[in-house]
Amino acid sequence: MNKNKHLLLWSSLGVFLLLFVAAGQENFGKEWRSIQKASRSAEGALDVRLRQIVNPTLGISDRCVSCHVGMAPGETGITGPAVTAAHKNVVHQISDYGCTTCHGGQGRATEKADAHGTVHFWPQPMLPMKYSQAGCGTCHSALNVPNLAGLEKGRSAFERLDCLACHRVEGRGGTIRPGGGGMEGPDLSHIGVRGYAANWYEAHLRWREKSSEPVWKQSFDAISEADRVALGDYLATRIGASKLIEAKAQFNSLGCLGCHKVSGVGGDAGPDLSRSGERDPGQLNFTHVPGQPILSNWLAEHFRSPLGIVPGSQMPMMGLNERQIDLLTMYVLSLRRRELPGAFLPKDRVSALRFGAREFATDGATIFSAICAGCHGADGKGARYPGIPPFPNIAGPDFLQVASDEFITETIKQGRPGRKMPAWLSAGSNEAGLKPEEITRVVAYLRQLGGNTAVTPDTNPSRWVKGNAAMGAKLFAANCSGCHGAKGEGGEGPALNNKVLLSTANDRFFVETIGKGRRGTAMKGFLEPSPVRRALTQAEIEAIVTFLRSWEKK
Amino acid sequence: MSTPIIEPRSALQIFRNNLLAAPRRLLDAMFRSGKPTTDRTRSTFVFGNVFLHLHSVRTHRWNLRWTTTMGLGIATTAAFLITLVTGVLLMFYYKPYPDAAYDSIKDIHFVVPTGRFIRNIHRWAANVMVVAVILHMARTFYTAAYRRPREFNWLIGMGLFVITLGLSFTGYLLPWDQLAYWAITIGANIAQSPREVTDALNITDWFDPGGFQKLLLLGSDVVGDEALIRFYLLHVMILPLALVALMAVHFWRIRKDGGLVRPVDADARLESSKEETYPVFTEAPKKTYQLAAIVKGKTPVVGRGPENTVPSMPHLFYAELAVLMLTTLICIGLSLLSDAPLKELANPAVPENPAKAPWYFLGLQEMVAFSAFMGGIGIPSIVIIGLGLIPFLDREEQGTGEWFGGAGGWPLVKQAMVVGFGASILIEAFVIRFGWLREWFPHVPQLVITLINPGTVLTLVYALYSVWLVRRYNSTRAGALGLFTVFLCGFIVLTIIGTYFRGPNWEFFWSPADWPKH
C-alpha cells in the first residue's frame, strides 16, 4: 500500500504543479495582457481585458484590438508599445467592419502568429502592409477604370490645370502645396465615391468672378471640353485607394482579359481570376518562389516566369519590369470578392453585378489595351510567343485598307472558332464578352492605331473570282502551304480554312492581300518579284482565291 | 471548541449548545459509520456509501499487485472520467451547428480562459482511453480472465470497447474542420461499403443495407447539419449513458465473479504480508455469507474465508486513486506540451489528400484501400465475432490468472509475435512493391478482389496458424493465444503503415517530405 500511497502523493503533487503552470500561462503568459499592462490611456492605467469587434452579419469577431489597443473603437489617446498605435484615418468605421474584412488574417485568434494568419491551416493570412489597399477588393468593384495612359491623361490634366492650388488629393495640394499660395478647397481624395455637382464648372467660373482671393484668378481659368472629360474620368477614380486604381489601370493595359476572366468578363484560354487573391498559400508550391511562402511572392514570381511556377502553363513570359509586377500583384490580391450581406453590398458592386456596369472604362483605347493587347500587342502589330502560333498584326495599314469595318466587327463578334481568337459578342448565354457598341468603339480605335487608315471602297460584289480551282490548289501547295498549312489550317500564318474568315471576308480582301502583301509582316505581295520565288500573275492569284473558296462548302 | 458546554438550564441554552455542536453533528450525519478504523467500520464505509458500494468490502491481495492488472481497467475508467469532466466544460462553449462549430472551437482555443488547455486534455484523455482499453483487453486475454465464470464480463468488455471507439469517432467530427469532415466522410462511405457486394451481385436496387447504414449514420446523403447534430447527440448523451450503464454491469460482474481473476494457487504464492492480513475467521465458514442476506445456494467464496483479503478501505482505494492521479498527470502533461489539431474550416469542395480516419481506424483504412467491404465491415466483423467466441471456445482451466497462462505460454506468444509481425510486414511489402490483382488482371471483377485481398489473405494466414497451434499443442488456449497475438501484431503493423507511410492517393512514401506538392 505504501507504494500506492507514494504514487498517489507524487502524481497529485505533479498534477497540482501542472495545473498551477496552466493557470500561470493563462493569466501571465498571454502577450496581449502584457501589452495592455504596459499601455496607458488618457485617463490613466488601461483596463486589462480582452477586446474584440463583433459583427454577426459579417461573421467576424476580431480580437486584433486586444494587442492593437489604439485601434479599438472608443479608445483614444493610448500610449504604450508601438503596437498600440492608432489606426490611420480611413473611410470605413472599424466598429462596423472590424479588421479582417479589409486586412485578412485570423480575427478570432489572440496570439500574434495565429492572428496574422501566418500559421498552418489558416487559408487567408493578413495582406502585407504595402498591399493593404487590395483589401478593398473584398467588397468593392471599382468601375470604369481606364488603362495607364488614360489614367495618366486625367492625372496630368488635373495637375496641369492647377486644381491642386485649392484642392487636396491624397495628401497633396491646397494650403500645403509646394510654393505656397494655396487655398482651402474640398479634399477630393474620395470624390469618386461621394460625387459632386454636375454644374461644378459653371459654379467655379462664378466664384472666380466674385471672389477676392488672388489664387482664383491665378490658378483657375476656362477649361476645354476635352480637358473636362479627362478631369471627370480622373476624379471618378479618386476613391481613396489610389494604388489599387493604378494597379487596376496597369492590369487594363496589358491585355490580361483577353485570356482571363474577371467578374465574368474576359477570355477563357486561362483560368478565371475572380478569386485569385484569396488562394490558400498552403495549397501552393513554393519550391521555385524566393522569399517567404506568402501569396504575394508566389504571384510576383508567377508574373516573372509563369511556366517556372505552374507546370504546363500556357501563359507566356510577359517580360514585365518590377514596378509592373508589383502593381499586378496588388491587383490580383484584390480579387477576393466574397458573398456579402445586403447591408454591406457597395453600390459599385451592385452596379457591376446587377446592371452590367463595366469595371474597365469602355472607350475603345481601354477596351483594346485591356483585352486585345495581350495577344495583338499594345500597338496592334501582333505578338509572337514561343510554342504558340503567332498572333496577327491587325493595325497595319495594308490590312486596314482592305478590311472593312463590318469585316473587323464580325471577326471580333464571332472570333475564329478552333483557333485562339474567341467570339467576343456578349449574347445569349455568353455574357463574358463585349456589347455591340463597345466593339464599334474598338474598331474605331483600331483604325486610329493604324494611322487613321480608312478602308478603300470596293464596288465589286463580295464573291467575284472565277479562277481555275485545280490550278489554284497546285499554286497554293507550292506558294502558300509552307506558312498557311497544307490544308490551310495555319502555322506561321493565319488559318485560311476558317469558317468565319471565309464567310466574312470578301474576295477583294484575299486578292489584294495576296497581291500587295502586308507591310510589317511576313506576308509579302506575290505580285512583286522576289529572289526566292517567281511573282504570280493576277489570274494565278484569282485561282488561288477560288481554291480557298472551295473550303467554304466544307 | 473554545466555549465549554454549559449544563443547559433553559431552551435558549439548549439552542446555543446545539448550534455549537452543529459541525460535528453534520459530519456524523454524513458519515454515519464513523471513522474507518476497525474492520467493521471499514466495511460499513464501503457498503454504506452509494458511490462506493459497487466495490467489494474486502479485496484479495493478489488483485492489488501491479503486475496482475497494471491498473489498466482503472486507467481506462480514469481517462473516461477526465474526458467526461473536460467534455462537460467544453459543452458550455461548443455550438453543434456547421456554421458555428469551427468558430466556437477557435473561441475555446483563444478566448475561453484555459480553453486551449481543457480541449487538449479532452483530446489526449480520449486517446489515452482508447490505448488503455486496448491494453486492458490484451491483459484480460493474456491472463485468461475470460474463463468461467467471467465469459459474459468479457462480452460486456467488448461492448465497452466498441462504445469507446464510437465515442472517439463521434467526437472526431465535432470541430468541423477538414480533418473531421473528411475522416467522417470516409467512415460513412465504409458504412456504405456493403454496396460493393450488392452492386457486384446487381441487387442494390431492392436490397441496399449499405445505403441504409450511411443514411442512418448521416441523416442525409452528405455530411452536413444533420450529421453534426446526430454525432453530437451520440457523443454527449447516448454513448456516454450506454457506456456508464455497461460499466456498472462490468464492475458489478467483477463483484459477483468473486473479484478479479486469480490463479488457483494465488494464496500459496502470495508472500506473507507486512500489513494487515490476519485470520478473520477462527474456522472456515460452512455456509455462504453475504452481507446483505442469507440465501440458499453457493457463492464463489464458499469454502474459503476472507484470508489474504484486505479491507478495500483504504487499500483498494489508494490503488485506484493512485492510478487515477497518474492517468490525470499523464493527460495534463501531454496537454501542456501538445495542442489538439485543428485544420482549416471544413470545405466540401476541397478533399484532403490523403484523407485519413482517426488513428485507431487507420489499420482498417489500410485494408479498406483494397476492399471497402472487407476492410471496413467484413474483417472487423470476423474479428469481433472471433473475440466474442473466445470464452466459449477456450474452456480449459490451466493457467487461469497467470500471464500467458495455458498451453504454450510465453514462448508461444513470442513465436506468434514473430509470425504476426512477419506475415503482415511481408504481405504489405509485397503489395506495396508489386501491387495486387488489378496490376496483372486489369479486368478482374471487384468481387474477386473483395474475397482475395491483403486483408483476407492475412486473416487466412493467421487463422491457419492458429489452427496449426491448436493441433500442435493439443489445446484451444494455445490456438487462442496465437490468434489474439497475431491479430494484435497485425493491427499494430497496419496502423503504423496507415499512419506514417501512406500519403496522397494512399500511395506509399517513406516520409512525408517525399509527398508531392500540388
mmCIF file of C-alpha atoms in Angstrom, chain A residues 211-473:
data_model
loop_
_atom_site.group_PDB
_atom_site.id
_atom_site.type_symbol
_atom_site.label_atom_id
_atom_site.label_comp_id
_atom_site.label_asym_id
_atom_site.label_seq_id
_atom_site.Cartn_x
_atom_site.Cartn_y
_atom_site.Cartn_z
ATOM 1 C CA SER A 211 -14.060 86.090 -55.181
ATOM 2 C CA SER A 212 -11.370 88.400 -53.949
ATOM 3 C CA GLU A 213 -8.915 85.593 -53.240
ATOM 4 C CA PRO A 214 -5.944 86.119 -55.602
ATOM 5 C CA VAL A 215 -5.492 82.373 -56.106
ATOM 6 C CA TRP A 216 -8.760 82.208 -58.038
ATOM 7 C CA LYS A 217 -7.532 84.483 -60.774
ATOM 8 C CA GLN A 218 -4.056 82.939 -60.721
ATOM 9 C CA SER A 219 -4.983 79.286 -60.892
ATOM 10 C CA PHE A 220 -8.461 78.860 -62.359
ATOM 11 C CA ASP A 221 -9.338 79.671 -65.945
ATOM 12 C CA ALA A 222 -11.515 78.352 -68.763
ATOM 13 C CA ILE A 223 -11.204 74.589 -69.288
ATOM 14 C CA SER A 224 -11.843 72.930 -72.639
ATOM 15 C CA GLU A 225 -14.471 70.233 -73.091
ATOM 16 C CA ALA A 226 -11.865 67.552 -73.660
ATOM 17 C CA ASP A 227 -9.993 68.516 -70.516
ATOM 18 C CA ARG A 228 -13.202 68.481 -68.521
ATOM 19 C CA VAL A 229 -13.903 64.941 -69.696
ATOM 20 C CA ALA A 230 -10.395 63.894 -68.702
ATOM 21 C CA LEU A 231 -10.845 65.538 -65.313
ATOM 22 C CA GLY A 232 -14.177 63.805 -64.837
ATOM 23 C CA ASP A 233 -12.683 60.422 -65.593
ATOM 24 C CA TYR A 234 -9.799 61.104 -63.240
ATOM 25 C CA LEU A 235 -11.992 62.269 -60.378
ATOM 26 C CA ALA A 236 -14.223 59.226 -60.789
ATOM 27 C CA THR A 237 -11.191 57.087 -59.886
ATOM 28 C CA ARG A 238 -10.430 59.022 -56.694
ATOM 29 C CA ILE A 239 -11.984 56.557 -54.261
ATOM 30 C CA GLY A 240 -9.360 56.581 -51.539
ATOM 31 C CA ALA A 241 -7.325 53.678 -52.927
ATOM 32 C CA SER A 242 -5.036 55.328 -55.441
ATOM 33 C CA LYS A 243 -2.506 52.484 -55.582
ATOM 34 C CA LEU A 244 -5.261 49.979 -56.238
ATOM 35 C CA ILE A 245 -6.603 52.143 -59.063
ATOM 36 C CA GLU A 246 -3.153 52.369 -60.551
ATOM 37 C CA ALA A 247 -2.804 48.596 -60.226
ATOM 38 C CA LYS A 248 -6.110 48.080 -61.972
ATOM 39 C CA ALA A 249 -5.100 50.524 -64.702
ATOM 40 C CA GLN A 250 -1.890 48.537 -65.171
ATOM 41 C CA PHE A 251 -3.957 45.347 -65.444
ATOM 42 C CA ASN A 252 -6.121 47.075 -68.057
ATOM 43 C CA SER A 253 -3.038 47.956 -70.091
ATOM 44 C CA LEU A 254 -1.597 44.518 -70.677
ATOM 45 C CA GLY A 255 -4.480 42.705 -72.309
ATOM 46 C CA CYS A 256 -4.939 40.215 -69.498
ATOM 47 C CA LEU A 257 -8.693 39.985 -70.054
ATOM 48 C CA GLY A 258 -8.026 38.505 -73.468
ATOM 49 C CA CYS A 259 -7.250 35.189 -71.811
ATOM 50 C CA HIS A 260 -8.557 35.548 -68.266
ATOM 51 C CA LYS A 261 -11.997 36.306 -66.881
ATOM 52 C CA VAL A 262 -12.524 38.708 -64.031
ATOM 53 C CA SER A 263 -16.060 39.021 -62.665
ATOM 54 C CA GLY A 264 -17.491 37.195 -65.627
ATOM 55 C CA VAL A 265 -15.879 39.210 -68.439
ATOM 56 C CA GLY A 266 -12.897 38.040 -70.409
ATOM 57 C CA GLY A 267 -11.484 35.156 -72.387
ATOM 58 C CA ASP A 268 -11.282 31.518 -71.397
ATOM 59 C CA ALA A 269 -7.817 30.491 -72.513
ATOM 60 C CA GLY A 270 -6.576 30.975 -68.961
ATOM 61 C CA PRO A 271 -8.172 30.444 -65.551
ATOM 62 C CA ASP A 272 -10.820 32.727 -64.130
ATOM 63 C CA LEU A 273 -9.035 35.156 -61.844
ATOM 64 C CA SER A 274 -12.039 36.356 -59.832
ATOM 65 C CA ARG A 275 -10.935 34.630 -56.611
ATOM 66 C CA SER A 276 -7.195 34.503 -57.235
ATOM 67 C CA GLY A 277 -6.475 36.947 -54.436
ATOM 68 C CA GLU A 278 -7.657 34.545 -51.775
ATOM 69 C CA ARG A 279 -5.814 31.415 -52.795
ATOM 70 C CA ASP A 280 -4.649 29.365 -49.873
ATOM 71 C CA PRO A 281 -0.840 29.576 -49.684
ATOM 72 C CA GLY A 282 -0.863 26.156 -48.036
ATOM 73 C CA GLN A 283 -2.037 24.656 -51.321
ATOM 74 C CA LEU A 284 0.612 26.338 -53.481
ATOM 75 C CA ASN A 285 4.029 25.062 -54.433
ATOM 76 C CA PHE A 286 6.762 27.435 -53.255
ATOM 77 C CA THR A 287 9.719 25.378 -54.442
ATOM 78 C CA HIS A 288 10.739 27.973 -57.016
ATOM 79 C CA VAL A 289 9.496 31.056 -55.203
ATOM 80 C CA PRO A 290 12.159 33.073 -53.405
ATOM 81 C CA GLY A 291 11.467 34.693 -50.074
ATOM 82 C CA GLN A 292 8.638 33.924 -47.675
ATOM 83 C CA PRO A 293 5.980 31.440 -48.719
ATOM 84 C CA ILE A 294 3.204 34.013 -48.983
ATOM 85 C CA LEU A 295 0.710 34.510 -51.782
ATOM 86 C CA SER A 296 2.108 37.863 -52.932
ATOM 87 C CA ASN A 297 5.551 36.332 -53.502
ATOM 88 C CA TRP A 298 4.013 33.452 -55.417
ATOM 89 C CA LEU A 299 2.043 35.828 -57.611
ATOM 90 C CA ALA A 300 5.052 38.026 -58.269
ATOM 91 C CA GLU A 301 7.239 35.077 -59.242
ATOM 92 C CA HIS A 302 4.432 33.779 -61.412
ATOM 93 C CA PHE A 303 4.406 37.067 -63.291
ATOM 94 C CA ARG A 304 8.140 36.828 -63.774
ATOM 95 C CA SER A 305 8.038 33.301 -65.100
ATOM 96 C CA PRO A 306 4.665 31.556 -65.317
ATOM 97 C CA LEU A 307 5.969 28.237 -66.583
ATOM 98 C CA GLY A 308 8.560 28.106 -63.815
ATOM 99 C CA ILE A 309 5.808 28.203 -61.218
ATOM 100 C CA VAL A 310 2.908 26.375 -62.821
ATOM 101 C CA PRO A 311 3.957 23.297 -64.776
ATOM 102 C CA GLY A 312 2.246 23.083 -68.145
ATOM 103 C CA SER A 313 1.198 26.735 -68.079
ATOM 104 C CA GLN A 314 0.349 28.297 -71.423
ATOM 105 C CA MET A 315 0.894 31.813 -70.145
ATOM 106 C CA PRO A 316 3.836 33.390 -71.938
ATOM 107 C CA MET A 317 6.584 35.267 -70.144
ATOM 108 C CA MET A 318 5.407 38.838 -70.454
ATOM 109 C CA GLY A 319 8.755 40.494 -69.841
ATOM 110 C CA LEU A 320 7.429 42.785 -67.133
ATOM 111 C CA ASN A 321 9.522 45.113 -65.024
ATOM 112 C CA GLU A 322 9.399 45.044 -61.253
ATOM 113 C CA ARG A 323 7.062 48.014 -60.935
ATOM 114 C CA GLN A 324 4.553 46.403 -63.263
ATOM 115 C CA ILE A 325 4.807 43.142 -61.335
ATOM 116 C CA ASP A 326 4.257 44.967 -58.061
ATOM 117 C CA LEU A 327 1.124 46.653 -59.384
ATOM 118 C CA LEU A 328 -0.225 43.471 -60.934
ATOM 119 C CA THR A 329 0.367 41.579 -57.691
ATOM 120 C CA MET A 330 -1.571 44.244 -55.847
ATOM 121 C CA TYR A 331 -4.436 43.939 -58.300
ATOM 122 C CA VAL A 332 -4.631 40.167 -58.274
ATOM 123 C CA LEU A 333 -4.543 40.201 -54.466
ATOM 124 C CA SER A 334 -7.593 42.441 -54.601
ATOM 125 C CA LEU A 335 -9.549 39.785 -56.493
ATOM 126 C CA ARG A 336 -11.086 38.325 -53.368
ATOM 127 C CA ARG A 337 -14.720 39.189 -53.595
ATOM 128 C CA ARG A 338 -16.931 37.156 -51.361
ATOM 129 C CA GLU A 339 -20.649 36.874 -50.733
ATOM 130 C CA LEU A 340 -21.811 39.824 -48.722
ATOM 131 C CA PRO A 341 -24.953 40.502 -46.704
ATOM 132 C CA GLY A 342 -27.156 43.139 -48.330
ATOM 133 C CA ALA A 343 -26.325 45.937 -45.927
ATOM 134 C CA PHE A 344 -22.644 45.654 -46.788
ATOM 135 C CA LEU A 345 -23.006 45.399 -50.547
ATOM 136 C CA PRO A 346 -21.465 48.543 -52.041
ATOM 137 C CA LYS A 347 -23.125 50.463 -54.852
ATOM 138 C CA ASP A 348 -20.316 49.779 -57.299
ATOM 139 C CA ARG A 349 -20.642 46.042 -56.735
ATOM 140 C CA VAL A 350 -24.390 46.146 -57.257
ATOM 141 C CA SER A 351 -23.896 48.132 -60.462
ATOM 142 C CA ALA A 352 -21.411 45.579 -61.732
ATOM 143 C CA LEU A 353 -23.407 42.518 -60.671
ATOM 144 C CA ARG A 354 -26.936 43.552 -61.473
ATOM 145 C CA PHE A 355 -26.704 46.309 -64.026
ATOM 146 C CA GLY A 356 -23.745 45.161 -66.103
ATOM 147 C CA ALA A 357 -21.571 48.167 -65.330
ATOM 148 C CA ARG A 358 -18.052 47.613 -66.567
ATOM 149 C CA GLU A 359 -15.029 47.572 -64.336
ATOM 150 C CA PHE A 360 -12.836 48.782 -67.166
ATOM 151 C CA ALA A 361 -13.516 52.068 -68.950
ATOM 152 C CA THR A 362 -15.438 51.388 -72.139
ATOM 153 C CA ASP A 363 -13.653 53.705 -74.528
ATOM 154 C CA GLY A 364 -12.003 51.960 -77.446
ATOM 155 C CA ALA A 365 -8.472 52.559 -76.202
ATOM 156 C CA THR A 366 -9.068 50.948 -72.820
ATOM 157 C CA ILE A 367 -11.006 48.005 -74.207
ATOM 158 C CA PHE A 368 -8.230 47.408 -76.698
ATOM 159 C CA SER A 369 -5.477 47.585 -74.111
ATOM 160 C CA ALA A 370 -7.432 45.539 -71.563
ATOM 161 C CA ILE A 371 -8.498 42.736 -73.874
ATOM 162 C CA CYS A 372 -6.719 42.780 -77.226
ATOM 163 C CA ALA A 373 -3.238 43.996 -76.384
ATOM 164 C CA GLY A 374 -2.117 40.775 -74.737
ATOM 165 C CA CYS A 375 -2.232 38.849 -77.991
ATOM 166 C CA HIS A 376 -2.140 41.544 -80.626
ATOM 167 C CA GLY A 377 0.344 43.790 -78.844
ATOM 168 C CA ALA A 378 -0.212 47.226 -77.367
ATOM 169 C CA ASP A 379 0.387 48.692 -80.810
ATOM 170 C CA GLY A 380 -1.787 46.112 -82.544
ATOM 171 C CA LYS A 381 1.152 44.871 -84.567
ATOM 172 C CA GLY A 382 0.848 41.304 -83.342
ATOM 173 C CA ALA A 383 2.948 39.258 -80.981
ATOM 174 C CA ARG A 384 4.983 36.117 -81.090
ATOM 175 C CA TYR A 385 5.283 33.767 -78.112
ATOM 176 C CA PRO A 386 7.215 30.502 -78.107
ATOM 177 C CA GLY A 387 5.093 27.427 -78.638
ATOM 178 C CA ILE A 388 2.003 29.351 -79.750
ATOM 179 C CA PRO A 389 1.076 30.301 -83.345
ATOM 180 C CA PRO A 390 1.904 33.977 -83.826
ATOM 181 C CA PHE A 391 -0.871 36.495 -83.274
ATOM 182 C CA PRO A 392 -1.585 38.579 -86.367
ATOM 183 C CA ASN A 393 -0.823 42.225 -86.986
ATOM 184 C CA ILE A 394 -4.211 43.958 -87.099
ATOM 185 C CA ALA A 395 -3.136 47.582 -87.108
ATOM 186 C CA GLY A 396 -1.057 47.528 -90.234
ATOM 187 C CA PRO A 397 -2.203 49.956 -92.950
ATOM 188 C CA ASP A 398 -2.322 47.248 -95.636
ATOM 189 C CA PHE A 399 -4.731 45.217 -93.575
ATOM 190 C CA LEU A 400 -6.895 48.156 -92.606
ATOM 191 C CA GLN A 401 -7.173 49.316 -96.193
ATOM 192 C CA VAL A 402 -8.789 46.074 -97.343
ATOM 193 C CA ALA A 403 -10.638 45.184 -94.159
ATOM 194 C CA SER A 404 -13.999 46.898 -93.858
ATOM 195 C CA ASP A 405 -15.489 47.875 -90.500
ATOM 196 C CA GLU A 406 -18.103 45.164 -90.957
ATOM 197 C CA PHE A 407 -15.420 42.569 -91.545
ATOM 198 C CA ILE A 408 -13.442 43.533 -88.459
ATOM 199 C CA THR A 409 -16.637 43.796 -86.384
ATOM 200 C CA GLU A 410 -17.792 40.352 -87.464
ATOM 201 C CA THR A 411 -14.359 38.922 -86.763
ATOM 202 C CA ILE A 412 -14.451 40.298 -83.256
ATOM 203 C CA LYS A 413 -18.017 39.162 -82.716
ATOM 204 C CA GLN A 414 -17.610 35.627 -83.999
ATOM 205 C CA GLY A 415 -13.933 35.068 -83.379
ATOM 206 C CA ARG A 416 -12.066 32.285 -85.115
ATOM 207 C CA PRO A 417 -13.620 29.013 -83.955
ATOM 208 C CA GLY A 418 -10.942 26.367 -83.451
ATOM 209 C CA ARG A 419 -8.204 28.962 -83.107
ATOM 210 C CA LYS A 420 -7.150 31.297 -80.314
ATOM 211 C CA MET A 421 -9.483 34.236 -81.102
ATOM 212 C CA PRO A 422 -12.652 33.875 -79.010
ATOM 213 C CA ALA A 423 -16.081 35.141 -80.006
ATOM 214 C CA TRP A 424 -16.383 38.431 -78.195
ATOM 215 C CA LEU A 425 -20.024 39.302 -78.687
ATOM 216 C CA SER A 426 -21.928 39.093 -75.446
ATOM 217 C CA ALA A 427 -25.109 37.352 -76.476
ATOM 218 C CA GLY A 428 -27.431 34.723 -75.113
ATOM 219 C CA SER A 429 -25.742 32.524 -72.573
ATOM 220 C CA ASN A 430 -22.339 34.023 -73.218
ATOM 221 C CA GLU A 431 -22.073 37.126 -71.050
ATOM 222 C CA ALA A 432 -18.324 37.158 -70.919
ATOM 223 C CA GLY A 433 -17.878 39.308 -73.989
ATOM 224 C CA LEU A 434 -18.434 42.816 -75.239
ATOM 225 C CA LYS A 435 -21.532 44.746 -76.194
ATOM 226 C CA PRO A 436 -22.022 45.812 -79.839
ATOM 227 C CA GLU A 437 -21.350 49.483 -79.098
ATOM 228 C CA GLU A 438 -18.145 48.567 -77.316
ATOM 229 C CA ILE A 439 -16.989 46.545 -80.312
ATOM 230 C CA THR A 440 -17.727 49.523 -82.547
ATOM 231 C CA ARG A 441 -15.503 51.701 -80.385
ATOM 232 C CA VAL A 442 -12.702 49.166 -80.502
ATOM 233 C CA VAL A 443 -12.827 49.041 -84.269
ATOM 234 C CA ALA A 444 -12.686 52.831 -84.424
ATOM 235 C CA TYR A 445 -9.714 52.817 -82.091
ATOM 236 C CA LEU A 446 -8.015 50.156 -84.193
ATOM 237 C CA ARG A 447 -8.220 52.373 -87.238
ATOM 238 C CA GLN A 448 -6.760 55.169 -85.200
ATOM 239 C CA LEU A 449 -3.967 52.917 -84.047
ATOM 240 C CA GLY A 450 -3.202 52.028 -87.646
ATOM 241 C CA GLY A 451 -2.563 55.631 -88.519
ATOM 242 C CA ASN A 452 -6.189 56.555 -89.143
ATOM 243 C CA THR A 453 -6.277 54.298 -92.179
ATOM 244 C CA ALA A 454 -9.703 54.031 -93.759
ATOM 245 C CA VAL A 455 -10.816 51.123 -95.880
ATOM 246 C CA THR A 456 -10.608 51.782 -99.606
ATOM 247 C CA PRO A 457 -14.052 51.498 -101.160
ATOM 248 C CA ASP A 458 -14.849 48.353 -103.057
ATOM 249 C CA THR A 459 -17.565 48.251 -105.682
ATOM 250 C CA ASN A 460 -17.199 44.567 -106.515
ATOM 251 C CA PRO A 461 -19.630 42.030 -105.154
ATOM 252 C CA SER A 462 -18.315 40.000 -102.234
ATOM 253 C CA ARG A 463 -17.759 36.908 -104.393
ATOM 254 C CA TRP A 464 -16.452 37.611 -107.864
ATOM 255 C CA VAL A 465 -13.377 35.448 -108.553
ATOM 256 C CA LYS A 466 -13.772 32.742 -111.188
ATOM 257 C CA GLY A 467 -10.391 31.139 -111.455
ATOM 258 C CA ASN A 468 -9.279 27.564 -112.008
ATOM 259 C CA ALA A 469 -9.538 25.848 -108.657
ATOM 260 C CA ALA A 470 -7.313 22.925 -109.635
ATOM 261 C CA MET A 471 -4.542 25.259 -110.689
ATOM 262 C CA GLY A 472 -5.193 27.222 -107.546
ATOM 263 C CA ALA A 473 -4.665 24.077 -105.490
#
